[in-house]
Short mmCIF file of C-alpha atoms (C1' of nucleotides) in Angstrom, two decimals:
data_model
loop_
_atom_site.label_atom_id
_atom_site.label_comp_id
_atom_site.label_asym_id
_atom_site.label_seq_id
_atom_site.Cartn_x
_atom_site.Cartn_y
_atom_site.Cartn_z
CA MET A 150 19.52 33.40 -35.20
CA ARG A 151 18.84 36.28 -37.71
CA VAL A 152 22.49 36.17 -38.75
CA ILE A 153 22.30 32.41 -39.57
CA ALA A 154 19.18 32.72 -41.69
CA ALA A 155 20.78 35.77 -43.58
CA ARG A 156 23.99 33.87 -44.26
CA LEU A 157 22.03 30.97 -45.43
CA LEU A 158 19.87 32.99 -47.87
CA GLU A 159 22.96 34.62 -49.28
CA TRP A 160 24.47 31.38 -49.80
CA TYR A 161 21.27 30.11 -51.51
CA ASP A 162 21.19 32.97 -53.81
CA ARG A 163 24.57 31.97 -55.19
CA HIS A 164 24.33 28.13 -54.89
CA ALA A 165 20.76 26.99 -55.14
CA ARG A 166 20.24 23.80 -57.05
CA VAL A 167 18.30 24.10 -60.25
CA LEU A 168 15.34 21.64 -60.04
CA PRO A 169 12.36 21.26 -62.32
CA TRP A 170 9.81 22.09 -59.73
CA ARG A 171 11.62 25.11 -58.42
CA SER A 172 11.59 28.86 -58.94
CA PRO A 173 14.90 30.60 -58.95
CA PRO A 174 15.90 32.26 -55.65
CA GLY A 175 13.88 35.32 -55.01
CA GLY A 176 11.56 34.55 -57.81
CA ALA A 177 7.85 34.35 -58.05
CA PRO A 178 6.45 31.51 -56.01
CA PRO A 179 5.90 28.30 -58.03
CA ASP A 180 2.56 26.61 -58.76
CA PRO A 181 1.27 24.99 -55.57
CA TYR A 182 0.27 21.87 -57.77
CA ARG A 183 3.97 21.45 -58.87
CA VAL A 184 5.22 21.97 -55.31
CA TRP A 185 2.79 19.43 -53.93
CA LEU A 186 3.52 16.87 -56.63
CA SER A 187 7.25 17.20 -56.18
CA GLU A 188 7.11 17.16 -52.40
CA VAL A 189 5.00 13.99 -52.30
CA MET A 190 7.33 12.24 -54.73
CA LEU A 191 10.35 13.38 -52.67
CA GLN A 192 9.10 11.86 -49.55
CA GLN A 193 11.92 9.36 -48.63
CA THR A 194 13.03 9.47 -52.22
CA THR A 195 16.09 10.81 -53.87
CA VAL A 196 15.95 13.81 -56.31
CA ALA A 197 17.56 11.74 -58.98
CA ALA A 198 14.85 8.98 -58.74
CA VAL A 199 12.09 11.67 -58.71
CA LYS A 200 13.09 13.74 -61.72
CA PRO A 201 11.85 11.48 -64.51
CA TYR A 202 8.66 10.58 -62.67
CA TYR A 203 7.88 14.26 -61.99
CA GLU A 204 8.38 15.23 -65.68
CA ARG A 205 6.13 12.42 -66.80
CA PHE A 206 3.34 13.16 -64.31
CA LEU A 207 3.36 16.82 -65.13
CA ALA A 208 3.14 16.08 -68.97
CA ARG A 209 0.38 13.59 -68.49
CA TRP A 210 -1.59 15.41 -65.66
CA PRO A 211 -0.73 19.11 -65.82
CA SER A 212 -3.27 20.32 -63.20
CA VAL A 213 -5.16 19.21 -60.18
CA GLU A 214 -8.25 18.89 -62.19
CA ALA A 215 -6.60 16.58 -64.69
CA LEU A 216 -5.09 14.50 -61.90
CA ALA A 217 -8.38 14.24 -60.16
CA ALA A 218 -9.93 12.80 -63.37
CA ALA A 219 -7.14 10.29 -63.78
CA ASP A 220 -7.83 6.50 -64.06
CA ASN A 221 -6.67 4.76 -60.94
CA ALA A 222 -4.83 1.98 -62.67
CA GLU A 223 -3.12 4.26 -65.02
CA LEU A 224 -1.92 6.35 -62.17
CA MET A 225 -0.57 3.43 -60.20
CA ALA A 226 1.14 2.14 -63.30
CA ALA A 227 2.72 5.58 -63.74
CA TRP A 228 4.03 5.43 -60.15
CA ALA A 229 5.43 1.91 -60.60
CA GLY A 230 9.06 1.73 -59.59
CA LEU A 231 9.07 4.85 -57.46
CA GLY A 232 8.04 3.01 -54.24
CA TYR A 233 5.82 3.72 -51.26
CA TYR A 234 2.82 3.19 -53.32
CA SER A 235 0.28 4.51 -50.74
CA ARG A 236 1.59 7.93 -51.86
CA ALA A 237 0.10 7.43 -55.20
CA ARG A 238 -3.29 6.48 -53.76
CA ASN A 239 -3.18 9.39 -51.43
CA LEU A 240 -2.14 11.71 -54.22
CA LEU A 241 -5.24 10.74 -56.20
CA ALA A 242 -7.55 11.10 -52.99
CA CYS A 243 -6.02 14.47 -52.33
CA ALA A 244 -6.58 15.68 -55.79
CA ARG A 245 -10.23 14.59 -55.74
CA THR A 246 -10.71 16.17 -52.38
CA LEU A 247 -9.34 19.44 -53.70
CA VAL A 248 -11.69 19.35 -56.60
CA ALA A 249 -14.69 18.19 -54.69
CA GLU A 250 -14.32 20.43 -51.64
CA HIS A 251 -11.98 23.34 -52.50
CA GLY A 252 -12.82 24.25 -55.96
CA GLY A 253 -9.74 22.71 -57.30
CA ARG A 254 -7.55 25.16 -55.28
CA PHE A 255 -4.97 24.33 -52.58
CA PRO A 256 -5.69 25.90 -49.25
CA GLY A 257 -2.99 28.45 -48.44
CA SER A 258 -2.11 27.57 -44.88
CA ALA A 259 -0.12 24.69 -43.44
CA ALA A 260 -2.90 23.94 -40.98
CA GLU A 261 -5.40 23.40 -43.78
CA LEU A 262 -3.09 21.46 -45.98
CA ARG A 263 -2.19 19.22 -43.11
CA ARG A 264 -5.73 17.72 -43.15
CA LEU A 265 -5.45 16.49 -46.76
CA PRO A 266 -4.51 12.79 -47.57
CA GLY A 267 -0.85 12.17 -47.89
CA ILE A 268 0.11 15.56 -46.44
CA GLY A 269 1.86 15.37 -43.06
CA ASP A 270 3.60 17.95 -41.01
CA TYR A 271 6.60 18.27 -43.38
CA THR A 272 4.71 18.39 -46.58
CA ALA A 273 2.15 20.90 -45.30
CA GLY A 274 4.91 23.23 -44.13
CA ALA A 275 6.84 22.99 -47.33
CA ILE A 276 3.88 23.80 -49.59
CA ALA A 277 2.70 26.66 -47.33
CA ALA A 278 6.26 28.12 -47.18
CA ILE A 279 7.37 27.59 -50.81
CA ALA A 280 4.10 28.17 -52.69
CA PHE A 281 2.35 30.61 -50.22
CA GLY A 282 5.11 32.33 -48.37
CA GLU A 283 3.89 31.31 -44.90
CA PRO A 284 6.76 31.16 -42.44
CA ALA A 285 5.87 27.65 -41.47
CA ALA A 286 8.24 25.11 -39.87
CA VAL A 287 9.72 22.88 -42.56
CA VAL A 288 11.47 20.02 -40.96
CA ASP A 289 12.69 17.06 -43.10
CA GLY A 290 15.70 14.89 -42.66
CA ASN A 291 18.04 17.52 -43.98
CA VAL A 292 16.77 20.21 -41.68
CA GLU A 293 16.95 17.84 -38.63
CA ARG A 294 20.52 17.21 -39.47
CA VAL A 295 21.55 20.84 -40.05
CA VAL A 296 19.76 22.18 -37.00
CA SER A 297 20.77 19.39 -34.65
CA ARG A 298 24.41 20.07 -35.57
CA LEU A 299 24.12 23.87 -35.45
CA PHE A 300 22.85 23.78 -31.83
CA ALA A 301 24.11 20.41 -30.84
CA LEU A 302 20.56 19.16 -30.18
CA ASP A 303 19.87 15.55 -29.30
CA ASN A 304 15.96 15.37 -29.68
CA LYS A 305 13.42 16.13 -32.27
CA PRO A 306 11.16 18.60 -30.29
CA ALA A 307 14.15 20.78 -29.57
CA VAL A 308 15.11 20.55 -33.29
CA ARG A 309 11.72 21.51 -34.38
CA ALA A 310 11.50 24.48 -31.97
CA ARG A 311 14.93 25.79 -33.06
CA ALA A 312 14.02 25.32 -36.82
CA ALA A 313 10.79 27.38 -36.27
CA ALA A 314 12.67 30.08 -34.53
CA LEU A 315 15.20 30.20 -37.28
CA THR A 316 12.63 30.74 -40.03
CA PRO A 317 12.52 34.36 -41.32
CA ALA A 318 9.25 36.31 -42.09
CA GLU A 319 10.80 37.16 -45.42
CA ARG A 320 11.39 34.51 -48.07
CA PRO A 321 10.45 31.54 -45.87
CA GLY A 322 10.20 29.27 -48.93
CA ASP A 323 13.72 30.09 -49.99
CA HIS A 324 14.90 29.68 -46.36
CA ALA A 325 13.36 26.12 -46.19
CA GLN A 326 14.91 25.11 -49.65
CA ALA A 327 18.30 26.65 -48.52
CA MET A 328 18.24 24.45 -45.42
CA MET A 329 17.55 21.44 -47.55
CA ASP A 330 20.14 22.35 -50.09
CA LEU A 331 22.73 22.80 -47.39
CA GLY A 332 21.84 19.45 -45.82
CA ALA A 333 21.96 17.71 -49.23
CA THR A 334 25.17 19.14 -50.58
CA ILE A 335 27.30 20.27 -47.57
CA CYS A 336 25.95 19.29 -44.24
CA THR A 337 25.80 15.67 -45.33
CA PRO A 338 25.31 12.61 -43.08
CA LYS A 339 28.86 11.45 -43.51
CA ARG A 340 32.03 13.66 -44.04
CA PRO A 341 30.22 16.93 -44.16
CA ALA A 342 32.00 19.63 -46.09
CA CYS A 343 32.39 22.04 -43.17
CA ALA A 344 35.28 23.80 -44.76
CA ILE A 345 32.95 25.40 -47.31
CA CYS A 346 29.87 25.76 -45.08
CA PRO A 347 28.34 29.19 -44.91
CA VAL A 348 27.28 28.84 -41.27
CA ARG A 349 30.35 26.95 -40.03
CA SER A 350 31.16 29.83 -37.60
CA ASP A 351 27.72 29.47 -36.05
CA CYS A 352 27.86 25.73 -35.71
CA ARG A 353 28.23 24.35 -32.15
CA ALA A 354 28.91 20.73 -33.34
CA PHE A 355 31.71 21.99 -35.64
CA ALA A 356 33.25 24.03 -32.79
CA LEU A 357 33.15 20.93 -30.61
CA GLY A 358 34.35 18.71 -33.61
CA VAL A 359 31.44 16.28 -33.27
CA GLN A 360 29.52 16.99 -36.47
CA GLU A 361 29.10 13.38 -37.37
CA ALA A 362 27.60 12.54 -34.01
CA TYR A 363 24.37 14.38 -35.04
CA PRO A 364 21.60 13.75 -35.44
CA ILE A 365 21.41 10.94 -32.98
CA ARG A 366 20.02 7.95 -34.66
CA PRO A 367 18.09 5.12 -33.01
CA ALA A 368 19.62 1.70 -33.19
CA LYS A 369 18.80 -0.10 -36.48
CA ALA A 370 16.40 -3.05 -36.24
CA ALA A 371 17.59 -6.37 -37.63
CA ARG A 372 16.12 -7.07 -41.10
CA PRO A 373 14.44 -10.54 -41.31
CA HIS A 374 14.66 -12.73 -44.37
CA ARG A 375 11.69 -14.24 -46.10
CA ARG A 376 11.10 -16.66 -48.95
CA GLY A 377 8.16 -16.84 -51.34
CA PHE A 378 6.82 -17.85 -54.71
CA ALA A 379 5.44 -15.91 -57.61
CA TYR A 380 3.60 -17.66 -60.45
CA TRP A 381 4.25 -17.02 -64.15
CA ALA A 382 1.22 -18.58 -65.82
CA GLU A 383 1.37 -18.17 -69.54
CA ALA A 384 -1.31 -18.80 -72.08
CA ASP A 385 -1.32 -17.92 -75.72
CA GLY A 386 1.08 -15.06 -75.47
CA HIS A 387 -0.51 -13.68 -72.29
CA VAL A 388 0.51 -13.84 -68.73
CA LEU A 389 -1.83 -13.83 -65.74
CA LEU A 390 -1.63 -10.65 -63.56
CA VAL A 391 -3.51 -9.67 -60.44
CA THR A 392 -4.08 -6.41 -58.68
CA ARG A 393 -2.86 -6.50 -55.12
CA PRO A 394 -5.19 -5.44 -52.27
CA ALA A 395 -5.19 -1.62 -51.77
CA LYS A 396 -3.69 -1.85 -48.37
CA GLY A 397 -0.31 -3.46 -47.39
CA LEU A 398 2.85 -4.07 -49.35
CA LEU A 399 2.77 -2.98 -52.96
CA GLY A 400 -0.87 -2.20 -52.38
CA GLY A 401 -3.01 -1.50 -55.45
CA MET A 402 -0.29 -2.50 -57.77
CA ARG A 403 -0.51 -5.02 -60.67
CA ALA A 404 1.60 -8.07 -59.90
CA LEU A 405 2.26 -11.62 -60.55
CA PRO A 406 0.13 -13.90 -58.38
CA THR A 407 1.98 -14.97 -55.17
CA GLY A 408 1.43 -17.06 -52.16
CA ALA A 409 2.13 -16.05 -48.59
CA TRP A 410 5.84 -15.16 -47.90
CA GLY A 411 7.60 -16.43 -44.89
CA ALA A 412 10.07 -19.00 -43.49
CA ALA A 413 8.65 -21.93 -45.36
CA PRO A 414 6.45 -21.08 -48.26
CA SER A 415 4.73 -23.70 -50.32
CA LEU A 416 3.46 -24.13 -53.89
CA ALA A 417 0.00 -25.11 -52.55
CA ASP A 418 -1.28 -21.54 -53.08
CA ALA A 419 -0.80 -21.45 -56.86
CA PRO A 420 -3.53 -19.39 -58.66
CA LEU A 421 -4.39 -22.55 -60.67
CA SER A 422 -3.39 -26.16 -60.94
CA ALA A 423 -0.62 -26.72 -63.50
CA GLU A 424 2.71 -28.47 -64.08
CA TRP A 425 4.79 -25.79 -62.43
CA ARG A 426 8.40 -25.58 -63.19
CA LEU A 427 10.68 -23.68 -60.86
CA LEU A 428 13.35 -21.29 -62.15
CA PRO A 429 16.77 -22.25 -60.92
CA GLU A 430 17.49 -18.91 -59.18
CA PRO A 431 15.25 -16.84 -57.12
CA VAL A 432 14.81 -13.09 -57.40
CA ARG A 433 16.54 -11.34 -54.54
CA HIS A 434 14.94 -8.14 -53.43
CA VAL A 435 15.42 -5.95 -50.38
CA PHE A 436 12.62 -3.95 -48.76
CA THR A 437 13.01 -1.54 -45.94
CA HIS A 438 12.03 -4.04 -43.29
CA PHE A 439 12.73 -7.41 -44.76
CA SER A 440 14.63 -9.10 -47.53
CA LEU A 441 13.01 -11.69 -49.92
CA ASP A 442 14.02 -14.58 -52.14
CA LEU A 443 11.25 -14.86 -54.48
CA SER A 444 11.20 -18.12 -56.48
CA VAL A 445 9.41 -18.02 -59.74
CA ALA A 446 7.25 -20.96 -60.83
CA CYS A 447 6.32 -21.10 -64.53
CA ALA A 448 3.74 -23.02 -66.39
CA ARG A 449 1.80 -23.01 -69.70
CA VAL A 450 -1.83 -23.15 -68.96
CA ARG A 451 -5.21 -22.71 -70.56
CA ARG A 452 -6.56 -19.20 -70.60
CA ASP A 453 -9.96 -19.83 -69.06
CA GLU A 454 -9.52 -21.06 -65.52
CA ALA A 455 -8.04 -18.29 -63.44
CA ALA A 456 -9.24 -15.11 -61.86
CA GLY A 457 -7.12 -12.16 -62.93
CA GLU A 458 -6.07 -10.18 -65.91
CA TRP A 459 -4.50 -11.95 -68.97
CA TRP A 460 -1.93 -9.47 -70.06
CA PRO A 461 -0.22 -9.59 -73.51
CA ILE A 462 3.38 -10.35 -72.89
CA GLU A 463 4.74 -8.09 -75.58
CA ARG A 464 3.06 -5.23 -73.79
CA LEU A 465 4.17 -6.14 -70.26
CA GLY A 466 6.11 -2.88 -70.04
CA GLU A 467 2.82 -1.01 -69.98
CA ALA A 468 1.47 -3.08 -67.01
CA GLY A 469 3.22 -0.94 -64.44
CA LEU A 470 4.70 -3.75 -62.39
CA PRO A 471 6.65 -2.75 -59.30
CA THR A 472 10.32 -3.44 -59.32
CA LEU A 473 10.04 -6.82 -57.47
CA PHE A 474 7.68 -8.24 -60.09
CA ASP A 475 9.44 -6.61 -62.98
CA LYS A 476 12.57 -8.48 -61.95
CA ALA A 477 10.61 -11.75 -61.60
CA ALA A 478 9.03 -11.25 -65.13
CA ARG A 479 12.39 -10.46 -66.64
CA LEU A 480 13.79 -13.62 -65.13
CA ALA A 481 10.83 -15.72 -66.38
CA LEU A 482 11.17 -14.27 -69.90
CA ARG A 483 14.89 -14.96 -70.01
CA GLU A 484 14.82 -18.51 -68.50
CA ARG A 485 11.86 -19.78 -70.57
CA MET A 486 14.17 -19.44 -73.64
CA THR A 487 16.93 -21.53 -72.13
CA GLU A 488 14.78 -24.34 -70.69
CA THR A 489 16.76 -24.61 -67.59
CA ALA A 490 13.71 -24.75 -65.33
CA ILE A 491 13.39 -27.54 -62.85
CA ALA A 492 10.14 -29.60 -62.81
CA CYS A 493 8.60 -29.83 -59.42
"C1'" DA B 234 4.68 4.90 -30.04
"C1'" DA B 235 6.41 1.53 -32.72
"C1'" DC B 236 5.56 -0.46 -37.33
"C1'" DT B 237 4.86 -0.59 -41.96
"C1'" DC B 238 5.72 0.89 -46.38
"C1'" DG B 239 10.19 0.63 -51.88
"C1'" DT B 240 13.82 1.58 -54.38
"C1'" DG B 241 18.49 2.79 -56.15
"C1'" DG B 242 22.81 4.79 -55.44
"C1'" DG B 243 27.00 5.55 -52.90
"C1'" DG B 244 30.68 4.56 -49.50
"C1'" DT C 262 29.04 -7.37 -50.37
"C1'" DC C 263 26.76 -4.99 -47.10
"C1'" DC C 264 25.17 -1.01 -44.97
"C1'" DC C 265 23.39 3.52 -45.05
"C1'" DC C 266 19.99 6.38 -46.26
"C1'" DA C 267 16.61 9.94 -49.20
"C1'" DA C 268 12.30 16.63 -49.32
"C1'" DG C 269 7.66 11.10 -44.29
"C1'" DA C 270 2.81 9.55 -43.69
"C1'" DG C 271 -0.59 6.43 -41.90
"C1'" DT C 272 -2.00 3.50 -38.45
#
DNA sequence: AACTCGTGGGG
DNA sequence: TCCCCAAGAGT
């Protein structure tokens, strides 16, 4: 076990990825705020997608105090496009808790971090290890894959126990990041690069020639298909936007008004009565657990009669629409020029 | 414990 | 085109 951790650290010293939120291998621990911000953004999200968001957030809100004082709508708009929007709400709740109850400081142990909003087992361990040097268990998807292959393990509790036993007292943060870098660049889900792996000689799955059989994945659930309407109500250079309820899909985000989505949606739930014209092609969008054909109904209306926010169309980019509604808005703007909409 | 919750890139 | 999946958390 010690040998594996040592080989891994030696490899990390030479091959660590350079990332904006990271200290170099063996360097001083990074600012806990930066570690936390990056870890939350990286939950189920690729490094490439996170980078520009991380840079923008750090420039706009450089400290916990600054973030705690952020305007809710501005923060949600800044998160738009990154997905899993409850993370943004929890980020703000966590910052405010830290300022109100912890003097604006991050607690230094995984156990305490774990109690904060949006910080689960993984993120608590990652912050504790990387920013505070605690030899905490850090088990993300990469670590699960690496450890399950190293020891040919077929269940999560066993993987977690082995990962904990593998964690060294020295440089636990670099160890965690080394495991993740190995998983991201060499011990990949498909066609792992075992030929250049620093711990190939310690790997049971490699010895058995069954690397790609690990980790064992549960069967994929079928993805249902739904249909629905979104409404582009335009008046005097403005479009009607709503803020979606805090909980649920795209919660707390600005959006075009919609009805209920399902097998047989109807235009009966429009935000106001108007001569709606349906755009010829729907927006196709795929969420994790369902796919959606969103038809866009357009109308020119009077500006007085609807509940919502009349947003200037030329500044729509600042509204912070999530990707689905950004697609719908772009389609509406394109099609209204060509007059191909169908009266309904 | 099983579901819910986004998005974009790669094979 | 379709499927996979990426530094998970909350309920």
